[in-house]
PDB file of N, CA and C in Angstrom:
ATOM      1  N   MET A 275     -41.065  16.396  36.170  1.00  0.00           N
ATOM      2  CA  MET A 275     -42.501  16.400  36.366  1.00  0.00           C
ATOM      3  C   MET A 275     -43.221  15.906  35.109  1.00  0.00           C
ATOM      4  N   GLY A 276     -42.662  16.266  33.970  1.00  0.00           N
ATOM      5  CA  GLY A 276     -43.267  15.820  32.719  1.00  0.00           C
ATOM      6  C   GLY A 276     -43.244  14.305  32.576  1.00  0.00           C
ATOM      7  N   VAL A 277     -42.152  13.696  33.032  1.00  0.00           N
ATOM      8  CA  VAL A 277     -42.051  12.234  32.972  1.00  0.00           C
ATOM      9  C   VAL A 277     -43.133  11.592  33.829  1.00  0.00           C
ATOM     10  N   CYS A 278     -43.383  12.165  34.993  1.00  0.00           N
ATOM     11  CA  CYS A 278     -44.414  11.631  35.889  1.00  0.00           C
ATOM     12  C   CYS A 278     -45.794  11.717  35.246  1.00  0.00           C
ATOM     13  N   LEU A 279     -46.088  12.844  34.623  1.00  0.00           N
ATOM     14  CA  LEU A 279     -47.383  12.997  33.961  1.00  0.00           C
ATOM     15  C   LEU A 279     -47.538  12.022  32.800  1.00  0.00           C
ATOM     16  N   VAL A 280     -46.473  11.848  32.025  1.00  0.00           N
ATOM     17  CA  VAL A 280     -46.531  10.900  30.908  1.00  0.00           C
ATOM     18  C   VAL A 280     -46.740   9.480  31.414  1.00  0.00           C
ATOM     19  N   LEU A 281     -46.050   9.117  32.501  1.00  0.00           N
ATOM     20  CA  LEU A 281     -46.228   7.779  33.062  1.00  0.00           C
ATOM     21  C   LEU A 281     -47.671   7.545  33.504  1.00  0.00           C
ATOM     22  N   ILE A 282     -48.255   8.516  34.175  1.00  0.00           N
ATOM     23  CA  ILE A 282     -49.629   8.351  34.662  1.00  0.00           C
ATOM     24  C   ILE A 282     -50.618   8.285  33.499  1.00  0.00           C
ATOM     25  N   VAL A 283     -50.454   9.168  32.523  1.00  0.00           N
ATOM     26  CA  VAL A 283     -51.366   9.165  31.373  1.00  0.00           C
ATOM     27  C   VAL A 283     -51.259   7.860  30.597  1.00  0.00           C
ATOM     28  N   LEU A 284     -50.038   7.406  30.341  1.00  0.00           N
ATOM     29  CA  LEU A 284     -49.868   6.138  29.627  1.00  0.00           C
ATOM     30  C   LEU A 284     -50.405   4.962  30.443  1.00  0.00           C
ATOM     31  N   ALA A 285     -50.151   4.993  31.753  1.00  0.00           N
ATOM     32  CA  ALA A 285     -50.582   3.874  32.595  1.00  0.00           C
ATOM     33  C   ALA A 285     -52.091   3.701  32.558  1.00  0.00           C
ATOM     34  N   TRP A 286     -52.831   4.782  32.692  1.00  0.00           N
ATOM     35  CA  TRP A 286     -54.274   4.639  32.839  1.00  0.00           C
ATOM     36  C   TRP A 286     -55.054   4.771  31.546  1.00  0.00           C
ATOM     37  N   ASN A 287     -54.383   5.139  30.447  1.00  0.00           N
ATOM     38  CA  ASN A 287     -55.088   5.195  29.168  1.00  0.00           C
ATOM     39  C   ASN A 287     -54.663   4.096  28.203  1.00  0.00           C
ATOM     40  N   VAL A 288     -53.472   3.543  28.376  1.00  0.00           N
ATOM     41  CA  VAL A 288     -52.974   2.542  27.432  1.00  0.00           C
ATOM     42  C   VAL A 288     -52.661   1.224  28.131  1.00  0.00           C
ATOM     43  N   VAL A 289     -51.802   1.271  29.134  1.00  0.00           N
ATOM     44  CA  VAL A 289     -51.277   0.050  29.743  1.00  0.00           C
ATOM     45  C   VAL A 289     -52.358  -0.722  30.497  1.00  0.00           C
ATOM     46  N   ARG A 290     -53.304  -0.029  31.108  1.00  0.00           N
ATOM     47  CA  ARG A 290     -54.326  -0.732  31.896  1.00  0.00           C
ATOM     48  C   ARG A 290     -55.188  -1.656  31.047  1.00  0.00           C
ATOM     49  N   LEU A 291     -55.213  -1.423  29.743  1.00  0.00           N
ATOM     50  CA  LEU A 291     -55.980  -2.305  28.857  1.00  0.00           C
ATOM     51  C   LEU A 291     -55.376  -3.703  28.815  1.00  0.00           C
ATOM     52  N   TRP A 292     -54.066  -3.803  29.031  1.00  0.00           N
ATOM     53  CA  TRP A 292     -53.387  -5.090  29.020  1.00  0.00           C
ATOM     54  C   TRP A 292     -53.098  -5.596  30.426  1.00  0.00           C
ATOM     55  N   SER A 293     -52.701  -4.693  31.337  1.00  0.00           N
ATOM     56  CA  SER A 293     -52.311  -5.134  32.671  1.00  0.00           C
ATOM     57  C   SER A 293     -52.567  -4.030  33.698  1.00  0.00           C
ATOM     58  N   THR A 294     -53.509  -4.281  34.579  1.00  0.00           N
ATOM     59  CA  THR A 294     -53.788  -3.323  35.644  1.00  0.00           C
ATOM     60  C   THR A 294     -52.622  -3.249  36.615  1.00  0.00           C
ATOM     61  N   THR A 295     -51.974  -4.358  36.866  1.00  0.00           N
ATOM     62  CA  THR A 295     -50.824  -4.378  37.773  1.00  0.00           C
ATOM     63  C   THR A 295     -49.706  -3.488  37.244  1.00  0.00           C
ATOM     64  N   ALA A 296     -49.430  -3.571  35.961  1.00  0.00           N
ATOM     65  CA  ALA A 296     -48.387  -2.724  35.370  1.00  0.00           C
ATOM     66  C   ALA A 296     -48.773  -1.252  35.466  1.00  0.00           C
ATOM     67  N   ALA A 297     -50.043  -0.939  35.295  1.00  0.00           N
ATOM     68  CA  ALA A 297     -50.498   0.445  35.410  1.00  0.00           C
ATOM     69  C   ALA A 297     -50.317   0.964  36.832  1.00  0.00           C
ATOM     70  N   VAL A 298     -50.599   0.124  37.815  1.00  0.00           N
ATOM     71  CA  VAL A 298     -50.418   0.522  39.209  1.00  0.00           C
ATOM     72  C   VAL A 298     -48.932   0.731  39.507  1.00  0.00           C
ATOM     73  N   VAL A 299     -48.090  -0.157  39.015  1.00  0.00           N
ATOM     74  CA  VAL A 299     -46.648  -0.019  39.225  1.00  0.00           C
ATOM     75  C   VAL A 299     -46.135   1.262  38.584  1.00  0.00           C
ATOM     76  N   MET A 300     -46.592   1.573  37.387  1.00  0.00           N
ATOM     77  CA  MET A 300     -46.179   2.816  36.728  1.00  0.00           C
ATOM     78  C   MET A 300     -46.624   4.032  37.533  1.00  0.00           C
ATOM     79  N   SER A 301     -47.807   3.978  38.117  1.00  0.00           N
ATOM     80  CA  SER A 301     -48.292   5.087  38.934  1.00  0.00           C
ATOM     81  C   SER A 301     -47.467   5.252  40.200  1.00  0.00           C
ATOM     82  N   VAL A 302     -47.080   4.143  40.806  1.00  0.00           N
ATOM     83  CA  VAL A 302     -46.243   4.209  42.012  1.00  0.00           C
ATOM     84  C   VAL A 302     -44.883   4.810  41.671  1.00  0.00           C
ATOM     85  N   VAL A 303     -44.310   4.402  40.558  1.00  0.00           N
ATOM     86  CA  VAL A 303     -43.031   4.961  40.128  1.00  0.00           C
ATOM     87  C   VAL A 303     -43.171   6.464  39.889  1.00  0.00           C
ATOM     88  N   ALA A 304     -44.277   6.876  39.260  1.00  0.00           N
ATOM     89  CA  ALA A 304     -44.504   8.296  39.012  1.00  0.00           C
ATOM     90  C   ALA A 304     -44.667   9.071  40.318  1.00  0.00           C
ATOM     91  N   ALA A 305     -45.220   8.448  41.339  1.00  0.00           N
ATOM     92  CA  ALA A 305     -45.395   9.119  42.630  1.00  0.00           C
ATOM     93  C   ALA A 305     -44.085   9.220  43.404  1.00  0.00           C
ATOM     94  N   VAL A 306     -43.180   8.284  43.193  1.00  0.00           N
ATOM     95  CA  VAL A 306     -41.924   8.249  43.945  1.00  0.00           C
ATOM     96  C   VAL A 306     -40.838   9.119  43.301  1.00  0.00           C
ATOM     97  N   LEU A 307     -40.917   9.359  42.009  1.00  0.00           N
ATOM     98  CA  LEU A 307     -39.873  10.114  41.309  1.00  0.00           C
ATOM     99  C   LEU A 307     -39.659  11.543  41.833  1.00  0.00           C
ATOM    100  N   PRO A 308     -40.681  12.352  42.073  1.00  0.00           N
ATOM    101  CA  PRO A 308     -40.422  13.724  42.531  1.00  0.00           C
ATOM    102  C   PRO A 308     -39.671  13.824  43.864  1.00  0.00           C
ATOM    103  N   PRO A 309     -40.036  13.052  44.898  1.00  0.00           N
ATOM    104  CA  PRO A 309     -39.245  13.142  46.127  1.00  0.00           C
ATOM    105  C   PRO A 309     -37.788  12.703  45.937  1.00  0.00           C
ATOM    106  N   ILE A 310     -37.565  11.682  45.133  1.00  0.00           N
ATOM    107  CA  ILE A 310     -36.202  11.229  44.873  1.00  0.00           C
ATOM    108  C   ILE A 310     -35.432  12.318  44.133  1.00  0.00           C
ATOM    109  N   ALA A 311     -36.063  12.967  43.171  1.00  0.00           N
ATOM    110  CA  ALA A 311     -35.403  14.044  42.428  1.00  0.00           C
ATOM    111  C   ALA A 311     -35.049  15.205  43.350  1.00  0.00           C
ATOM    112  N   ALA A 312     -35.913  15.530  44.298  1.00  0.00           N
ATOM    113  CA  ALA A 312     -35.634  16.616  45.239  1.00  0.00           C
ATOM    114  C   ALA A 312     -34.455  16.267  46.140  1.00  0.00           C
ATOM    115  N   VAL A 313     -34.382  15.039  46.600  1.00  0.00           N
ATOM    116  CA  VAL A 313     -33.266  14.614  47.455  1.00  0.00           C
ATOM    117  C   VAL A 313     -31.963  14.664  46.681  1.00  0.00           C
ATOM    118  N   VAL A 314     -31.967  14.178  45.458  1.00  0.00           N
ATOM    119  CA  VAL A 314     -30.752  14.184  44.643  1.00  0.00           C
ATOM    120  C   VAL A 314     -30.320  15.617  44.326  1.00  0.00           C
ATOM    121  N   ALA A 315     -31.272  16.485  44.034  1.00  0.00           N
ATOM    122  CA  ALA A 315     -30.945  17.873  43.692  1.00  0.00           C
ATOM    123  C   ALA A 315     -30.354  18.623  44.887  1.00  0.00           C
ATOM    124  N   ASN A 316     -30.763  18.276  46.088  1.00  0.00           N
ATOM    125  CA  ASN A 316     -30.295  18.986  47.293  1.00  0.00           C
ATOM    126  C   ASN A 316     -29.232  18.210  48.065  1.00  0.00           C
ATOM    127  N   TRP A 317     -28.647  17.201  47.455  1.00  0.00           N
ATOM    128  CA  TRP A 317     -27.739  16.296  48.160  1.00  0.00           C
ATOM    129  C   TRP A 317     -26.534  17.015  48.757  1.00  0.00           C
ATOM    130  N   GLY A 318     -25.884  17.907  48.036  1.00  0.00           N
ATOM    131  CA  GLY A 318     -24.652  18.514  48.517  1.00  0.00           C
ATOM    132  C   GLY A 318     -24.821  19.927  49.040  1.00  0.00           C
ATOM    133  N   GLU A 319     -26.002  20.354  49.375  1.00  0.00           N
ATOM    134  CA  GLU A 319     -26.258  21.733  49.807  1.00  0.00           C
ATOM    135  C   GLU A 319     -25.650  22.075  51.161  1.00  0.00           C
ATOM    136  N   ASP A 320     -25.532  21.137  52.081  1.00  0.00           N
ATOM    137  CA  ASP A 320     -25.062  21.432  53.431  1.00  0.00           C
ATOM    138  C   ASP A 320     -23.544  21.529  53.532  1.00  0.00           C
ATOM    139  N   HIS A 321     -22.825  21.051  52.541  1.00  0.00           N
ATOM    140  CA  HIS A 321     -21.369  21.037  52.617  1.00  0.00           C
ATOM    141  C   HIS A 321     -20.838  22.307  52.141  1.00  0.00           C
TER     142      HIS A 321
END
């Protein structure tokens, strides 16, 4: 979760000054990381 917050803060306070597209991509990555982490963490629970 900390990585996601750092990505969003950096994207909209630093990176957007140079590239709005890169800031949007960083935000999308930050939004996708938690669901992926949950799937990976629960991958072998049913076996």
